[in-house]
PDB file of C-alpha atoms in Angstrom:
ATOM      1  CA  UNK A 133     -16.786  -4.301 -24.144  1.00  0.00           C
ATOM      2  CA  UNK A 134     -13.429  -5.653 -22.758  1.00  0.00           C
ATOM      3  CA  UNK A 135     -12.636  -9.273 -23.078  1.00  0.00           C
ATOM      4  CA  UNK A 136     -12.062 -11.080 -19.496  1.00  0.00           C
ATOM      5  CA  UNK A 137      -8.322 -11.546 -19.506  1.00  0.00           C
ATOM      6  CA  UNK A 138      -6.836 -13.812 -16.978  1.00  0.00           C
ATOM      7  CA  UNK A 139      -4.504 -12.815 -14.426  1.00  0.00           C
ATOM      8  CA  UNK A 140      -0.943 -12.249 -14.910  1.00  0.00           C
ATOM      9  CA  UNK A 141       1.480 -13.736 -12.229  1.00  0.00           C
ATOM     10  CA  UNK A 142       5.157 -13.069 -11.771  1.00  0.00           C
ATOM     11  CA  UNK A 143       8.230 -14.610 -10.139  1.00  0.00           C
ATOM     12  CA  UNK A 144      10.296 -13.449  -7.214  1.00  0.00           C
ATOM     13  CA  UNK A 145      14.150 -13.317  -8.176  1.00  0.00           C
ATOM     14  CA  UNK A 146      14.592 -14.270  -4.705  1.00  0.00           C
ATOM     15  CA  UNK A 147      11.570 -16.423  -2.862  1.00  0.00           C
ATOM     16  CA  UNK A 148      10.263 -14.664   0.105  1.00  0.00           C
ATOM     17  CA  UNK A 149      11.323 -16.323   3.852  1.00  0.00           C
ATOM     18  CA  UNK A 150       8.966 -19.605   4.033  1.00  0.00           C
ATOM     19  CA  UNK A 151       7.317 -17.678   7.015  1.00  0.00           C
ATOM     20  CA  UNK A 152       6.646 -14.965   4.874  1.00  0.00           C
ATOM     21  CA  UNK A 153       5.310 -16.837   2.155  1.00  0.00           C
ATOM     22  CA  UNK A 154       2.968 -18.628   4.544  1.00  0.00           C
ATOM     23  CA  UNK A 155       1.459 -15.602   5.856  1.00  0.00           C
ATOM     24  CA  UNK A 156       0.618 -14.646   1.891  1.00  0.00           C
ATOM     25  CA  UNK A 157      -1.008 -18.252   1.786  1.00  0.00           C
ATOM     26  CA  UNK A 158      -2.657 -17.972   5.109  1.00  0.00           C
ATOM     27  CA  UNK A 159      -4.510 -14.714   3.301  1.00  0.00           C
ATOM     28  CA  UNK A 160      -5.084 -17.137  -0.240  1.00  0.00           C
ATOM     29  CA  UNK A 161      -2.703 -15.258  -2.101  1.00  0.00           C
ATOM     30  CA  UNK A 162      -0.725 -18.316  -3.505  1.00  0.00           C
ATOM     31  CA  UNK A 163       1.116 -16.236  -6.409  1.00  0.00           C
ATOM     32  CA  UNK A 164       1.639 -12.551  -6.802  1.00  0.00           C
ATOM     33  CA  UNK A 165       0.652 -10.288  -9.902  1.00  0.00           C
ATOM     34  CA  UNK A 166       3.414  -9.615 -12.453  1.00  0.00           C
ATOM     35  CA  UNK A 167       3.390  -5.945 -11.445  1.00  0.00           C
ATOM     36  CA  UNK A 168       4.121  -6.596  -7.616  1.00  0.00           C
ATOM     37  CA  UNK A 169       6.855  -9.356  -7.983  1.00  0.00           C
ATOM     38  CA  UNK A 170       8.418  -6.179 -10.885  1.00  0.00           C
ATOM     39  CA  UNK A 171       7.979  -3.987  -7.965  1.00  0.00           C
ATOM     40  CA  UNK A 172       9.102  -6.886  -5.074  1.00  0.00           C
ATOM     41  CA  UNK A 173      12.307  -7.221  -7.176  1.00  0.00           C
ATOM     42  CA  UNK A 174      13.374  -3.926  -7.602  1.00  0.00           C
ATOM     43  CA  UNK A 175      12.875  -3.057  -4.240  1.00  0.00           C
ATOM     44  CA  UNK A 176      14.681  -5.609  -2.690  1.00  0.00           C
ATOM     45  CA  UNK A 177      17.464  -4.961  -5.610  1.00  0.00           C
ATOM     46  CA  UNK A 178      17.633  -1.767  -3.531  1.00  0.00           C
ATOM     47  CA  UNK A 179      16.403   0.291  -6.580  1.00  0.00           C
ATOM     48  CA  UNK A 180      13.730   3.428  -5.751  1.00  0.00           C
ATOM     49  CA  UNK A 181      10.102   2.360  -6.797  1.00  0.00           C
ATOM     50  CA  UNK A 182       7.297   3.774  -7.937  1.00  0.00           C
ATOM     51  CA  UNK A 183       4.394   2.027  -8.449  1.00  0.00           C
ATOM     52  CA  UNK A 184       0.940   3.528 -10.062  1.00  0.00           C
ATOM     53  CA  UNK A 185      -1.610   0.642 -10.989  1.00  0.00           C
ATOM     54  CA  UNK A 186      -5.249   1.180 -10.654  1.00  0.00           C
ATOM     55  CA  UNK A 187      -7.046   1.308  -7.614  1.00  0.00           C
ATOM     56  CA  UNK A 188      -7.366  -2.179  -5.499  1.00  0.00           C
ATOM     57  CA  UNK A 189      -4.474  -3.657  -7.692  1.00  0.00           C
ATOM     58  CA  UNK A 190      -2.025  -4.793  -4.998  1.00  0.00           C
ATOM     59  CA  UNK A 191       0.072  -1.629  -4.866  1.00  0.00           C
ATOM     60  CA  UNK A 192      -0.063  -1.957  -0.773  1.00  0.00           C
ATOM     61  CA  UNK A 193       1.583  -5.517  -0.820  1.00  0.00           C
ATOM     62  CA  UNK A 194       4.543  -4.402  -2.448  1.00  0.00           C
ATOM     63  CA  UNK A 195       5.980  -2.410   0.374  1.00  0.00           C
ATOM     64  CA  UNK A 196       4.309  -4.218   3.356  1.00  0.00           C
ATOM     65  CA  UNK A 197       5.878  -7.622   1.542  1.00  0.00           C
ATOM     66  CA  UNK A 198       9.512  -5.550   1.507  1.00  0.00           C
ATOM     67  CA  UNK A 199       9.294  -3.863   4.591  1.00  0.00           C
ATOM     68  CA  UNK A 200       8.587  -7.696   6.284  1.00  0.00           C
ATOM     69  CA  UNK A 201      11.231  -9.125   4.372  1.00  0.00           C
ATOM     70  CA  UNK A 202      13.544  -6.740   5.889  1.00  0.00           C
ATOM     71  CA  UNK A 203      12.029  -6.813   9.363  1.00  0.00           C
ATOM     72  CA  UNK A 204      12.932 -10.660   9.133  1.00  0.00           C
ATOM     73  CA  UNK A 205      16.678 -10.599   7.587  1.00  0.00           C
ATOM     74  CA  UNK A 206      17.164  -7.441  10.331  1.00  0.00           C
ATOM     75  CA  UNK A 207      15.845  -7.104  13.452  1.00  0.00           C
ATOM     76  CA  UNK A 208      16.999  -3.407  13.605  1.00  0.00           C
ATOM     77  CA  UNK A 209      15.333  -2.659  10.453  1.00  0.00           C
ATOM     78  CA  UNK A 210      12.875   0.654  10.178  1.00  0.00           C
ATOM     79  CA  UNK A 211      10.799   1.610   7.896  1.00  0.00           C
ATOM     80  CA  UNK A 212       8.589   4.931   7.877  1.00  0.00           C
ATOM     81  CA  UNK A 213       4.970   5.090   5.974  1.00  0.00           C
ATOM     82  CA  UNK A 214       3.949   8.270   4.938  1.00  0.00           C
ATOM     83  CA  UNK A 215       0.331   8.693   4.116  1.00  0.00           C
ATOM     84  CA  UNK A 216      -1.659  11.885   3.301  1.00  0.00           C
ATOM     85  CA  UNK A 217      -4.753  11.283   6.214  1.00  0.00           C
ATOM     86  CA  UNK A 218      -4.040  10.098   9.521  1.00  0.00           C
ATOM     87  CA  UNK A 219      -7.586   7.595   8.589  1.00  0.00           C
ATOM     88  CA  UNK A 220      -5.561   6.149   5.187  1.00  0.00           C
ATOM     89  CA  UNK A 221      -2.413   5.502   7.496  1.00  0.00           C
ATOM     90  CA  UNK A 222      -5.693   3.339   9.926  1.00  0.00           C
ATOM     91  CA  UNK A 223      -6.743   1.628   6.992  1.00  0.00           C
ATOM     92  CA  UNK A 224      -2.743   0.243   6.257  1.00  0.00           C
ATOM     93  CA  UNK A 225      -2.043  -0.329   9.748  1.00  0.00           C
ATOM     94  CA  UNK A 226      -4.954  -3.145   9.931  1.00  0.00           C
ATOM     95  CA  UNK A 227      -3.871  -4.101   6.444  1.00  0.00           C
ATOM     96  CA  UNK A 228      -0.022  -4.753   7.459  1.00  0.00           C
ATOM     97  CA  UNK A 229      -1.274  -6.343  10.591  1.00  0.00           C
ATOM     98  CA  UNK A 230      -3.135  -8.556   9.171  1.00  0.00           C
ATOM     99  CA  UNK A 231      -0.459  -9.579   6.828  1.00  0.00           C
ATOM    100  CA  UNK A 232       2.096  -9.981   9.659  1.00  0.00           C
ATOM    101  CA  UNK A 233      -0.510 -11.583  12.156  1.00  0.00           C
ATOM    102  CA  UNK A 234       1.111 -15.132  11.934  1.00  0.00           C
ATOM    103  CA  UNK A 235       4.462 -14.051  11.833  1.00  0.00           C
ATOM    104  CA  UNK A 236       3.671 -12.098  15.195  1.00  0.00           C
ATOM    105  CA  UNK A 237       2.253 -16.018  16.713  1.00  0.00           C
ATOM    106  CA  UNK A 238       5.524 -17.524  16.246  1.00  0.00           C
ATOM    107  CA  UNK A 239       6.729 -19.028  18.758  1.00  0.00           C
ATOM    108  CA  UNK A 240      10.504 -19.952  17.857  1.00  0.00           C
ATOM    109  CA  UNK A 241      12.155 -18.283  14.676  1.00  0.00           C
ATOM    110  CA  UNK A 242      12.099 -14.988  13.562  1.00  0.00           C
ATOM    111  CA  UNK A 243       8.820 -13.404  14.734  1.00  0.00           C
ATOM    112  CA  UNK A 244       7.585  -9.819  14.369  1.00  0.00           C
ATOM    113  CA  UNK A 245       5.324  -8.727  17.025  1.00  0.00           C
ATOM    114  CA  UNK A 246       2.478  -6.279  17.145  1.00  0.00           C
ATOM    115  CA  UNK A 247       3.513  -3.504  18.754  1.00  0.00           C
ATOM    116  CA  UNK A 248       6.997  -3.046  15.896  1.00  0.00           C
ATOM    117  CA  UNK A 249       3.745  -1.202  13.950  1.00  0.00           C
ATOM    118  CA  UNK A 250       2.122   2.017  14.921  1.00  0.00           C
ATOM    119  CA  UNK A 251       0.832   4.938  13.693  1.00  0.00           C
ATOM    120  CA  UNK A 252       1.955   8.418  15.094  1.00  0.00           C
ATOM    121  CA  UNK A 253      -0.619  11.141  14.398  1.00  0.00           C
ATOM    122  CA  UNK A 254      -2.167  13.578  16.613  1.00  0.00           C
ATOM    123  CA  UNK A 255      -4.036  11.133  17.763  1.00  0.00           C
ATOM    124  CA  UNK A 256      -1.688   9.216  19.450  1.00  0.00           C
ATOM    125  CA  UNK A 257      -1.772   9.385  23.000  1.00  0.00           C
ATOM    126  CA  UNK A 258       1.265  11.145  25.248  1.00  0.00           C
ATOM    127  CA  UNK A 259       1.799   8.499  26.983  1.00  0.00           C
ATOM    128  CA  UNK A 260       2.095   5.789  24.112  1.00  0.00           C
ATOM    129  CA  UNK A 261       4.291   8.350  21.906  1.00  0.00           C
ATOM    130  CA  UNK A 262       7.316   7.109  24.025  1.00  0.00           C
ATOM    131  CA  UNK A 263       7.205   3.730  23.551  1.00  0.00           C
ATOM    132  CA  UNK A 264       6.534   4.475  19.649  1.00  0.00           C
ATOM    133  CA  UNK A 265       9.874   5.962  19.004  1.00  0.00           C
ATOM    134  CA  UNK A 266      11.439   3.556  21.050  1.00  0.00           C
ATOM    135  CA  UNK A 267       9.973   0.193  19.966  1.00  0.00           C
ATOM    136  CA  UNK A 268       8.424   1.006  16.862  1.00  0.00           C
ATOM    137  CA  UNK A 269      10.458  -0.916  13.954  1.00  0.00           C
ATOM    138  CA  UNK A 270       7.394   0.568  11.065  1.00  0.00           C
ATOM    139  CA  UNK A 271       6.178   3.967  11.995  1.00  0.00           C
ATOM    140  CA  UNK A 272       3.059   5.196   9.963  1.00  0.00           C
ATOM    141  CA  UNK A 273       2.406   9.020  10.036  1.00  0.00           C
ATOM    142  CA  UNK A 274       1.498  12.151   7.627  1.00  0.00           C
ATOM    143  CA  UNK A 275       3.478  14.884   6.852  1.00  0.00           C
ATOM    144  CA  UNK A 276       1.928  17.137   9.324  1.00  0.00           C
ATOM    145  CA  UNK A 277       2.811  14.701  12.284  1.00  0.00           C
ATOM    146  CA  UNK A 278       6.402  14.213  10.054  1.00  0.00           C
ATOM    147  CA  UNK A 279       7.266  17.536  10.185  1.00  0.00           C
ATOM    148  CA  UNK A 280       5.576  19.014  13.392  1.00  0.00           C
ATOM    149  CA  UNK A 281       6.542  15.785  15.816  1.00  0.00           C
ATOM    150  CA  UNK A 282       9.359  13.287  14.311  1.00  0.00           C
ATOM    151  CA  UNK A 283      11.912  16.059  12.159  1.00  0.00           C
ATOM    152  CA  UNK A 284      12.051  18.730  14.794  1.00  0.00           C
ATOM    153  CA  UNK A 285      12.725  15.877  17.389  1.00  0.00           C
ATOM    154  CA  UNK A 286      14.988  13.925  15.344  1.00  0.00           C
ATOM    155  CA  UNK A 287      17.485  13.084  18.615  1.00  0.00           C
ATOM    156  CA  UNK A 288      14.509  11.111  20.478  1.00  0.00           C
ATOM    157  CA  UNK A 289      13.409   9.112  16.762  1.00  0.00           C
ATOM    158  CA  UNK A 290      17.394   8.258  16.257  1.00  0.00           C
ATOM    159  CA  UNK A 291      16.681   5.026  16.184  1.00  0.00           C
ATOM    160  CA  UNK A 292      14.347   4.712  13.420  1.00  0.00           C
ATOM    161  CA  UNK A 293      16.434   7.494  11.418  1.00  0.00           C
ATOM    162  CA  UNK A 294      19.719   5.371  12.332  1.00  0.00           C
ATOM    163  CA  UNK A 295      18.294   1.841  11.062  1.00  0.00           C
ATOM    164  CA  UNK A 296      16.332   3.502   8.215  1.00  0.00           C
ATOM    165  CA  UNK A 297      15.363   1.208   5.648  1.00  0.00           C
ATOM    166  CA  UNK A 298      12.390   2.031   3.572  1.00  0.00           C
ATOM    167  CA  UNK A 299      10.425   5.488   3.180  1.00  0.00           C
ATOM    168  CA  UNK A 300       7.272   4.846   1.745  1.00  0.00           C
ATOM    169  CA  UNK A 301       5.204   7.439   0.172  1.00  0.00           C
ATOM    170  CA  UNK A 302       1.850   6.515  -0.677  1.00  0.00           C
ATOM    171  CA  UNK A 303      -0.534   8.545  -2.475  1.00  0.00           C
ATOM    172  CA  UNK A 304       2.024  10.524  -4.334  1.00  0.00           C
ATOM    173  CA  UNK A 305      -0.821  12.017  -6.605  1.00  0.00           C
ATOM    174  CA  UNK A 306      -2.441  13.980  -3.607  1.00  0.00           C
ATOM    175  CA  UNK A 307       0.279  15.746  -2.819  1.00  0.00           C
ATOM    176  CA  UNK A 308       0.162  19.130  -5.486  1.00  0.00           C
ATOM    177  CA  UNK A 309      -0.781  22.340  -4.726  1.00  0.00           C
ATOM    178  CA  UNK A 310      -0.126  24.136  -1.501  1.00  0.00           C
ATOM    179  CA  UNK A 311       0.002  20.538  -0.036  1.00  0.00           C
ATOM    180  CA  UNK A 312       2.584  19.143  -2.122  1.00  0.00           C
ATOM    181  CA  UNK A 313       4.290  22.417  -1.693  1.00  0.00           C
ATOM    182  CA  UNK A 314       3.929  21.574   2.394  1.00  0.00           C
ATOM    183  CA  UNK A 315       5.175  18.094   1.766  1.00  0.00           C
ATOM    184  CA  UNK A 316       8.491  18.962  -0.374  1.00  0.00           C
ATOM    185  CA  UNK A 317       9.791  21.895   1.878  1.00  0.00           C
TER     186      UNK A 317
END
């Protein structure tokens, strides 16, 4: 048997925007873990991250907290998810529009609405592809869609490539094998 430890909570060298932090607060989460204000901080020092925690440890606020943060500071920002399923990049969809939800209600300030996240997968529709590369400030995709739809049309995604902020790979440990060997070339 383990002994119940309780949590450990870090400190932002930089607080988040108070509309940032009240979208955390909104969801209960009044403080964040020592390993996502680590990861928060080096991150927004502009340093490349990694982070591997065990499953259901926060990993996913760590780059949907950075990606927001720079969303707010730059309108122009991008930032491109890359996920190994087209159902995983779903799943953080709802999860980073449920984080942003208030900041999308705003009526004055800096506001980040709904449609600035999509996912582009084969099972986007034609006729809403368009609008994704064109309005789309977080695009979430896989690397079939990355290197089959976005790369070989790199003119028409300019913008995102142009304003490119954060490239986030989740899942890293999937990607061995023939896969990974997909992925890297």
């Amino acid at each position: 048997r383990i002994p119940h430890q309780g949590a450990i909570f870090g400190t932002l060298d930089n607080p988040l925007l108070p509309n940032l932090q009240a979208c955390l607060e909104s969801l209960g989460i009044s403080a964040l873990y020592s390993h996502q204000a680590k990861a928060l901080n080096a991150i927004l020092a502009g340093r490349n991250v990694i982070i591997a925690t065990p499953s259901a440890s926060g990993k996913t606020l760590c780059y949907h907290l950075a990606t927001l943060d720079a969303l707010l500071h730059d309108k122009d920002s991008r930032a491109l998810y890359i996920f190994p399923t087209k159902a995983l990049a779903q799943d953080q969809l709802r999860s980073l529009k449920q984080i942003a939800h208030p900041l999308s209600l705003r009526a004055r300030g800096k506001a980040i609405p709904p449609e600035a996240m999509a996912t582009f997968d084969g099972d986007t529709p034609q006729n809403d592809r368009a609008n994704i590369r064109k309005q789309a400030k977080i695009v979430l995709t896989n690397p079939d869609m990355l290197h089959l739809g976005i790369l070989p049309n790199h003119q028409s995604w300019s913008r995102l490539f142009r304003n490119l902020k954060y490239v986030v790979i989740d899942e890293t440990h999937i990607y061995r094998g023939v896969f990974g060997s997909h992925v890297a070339n």
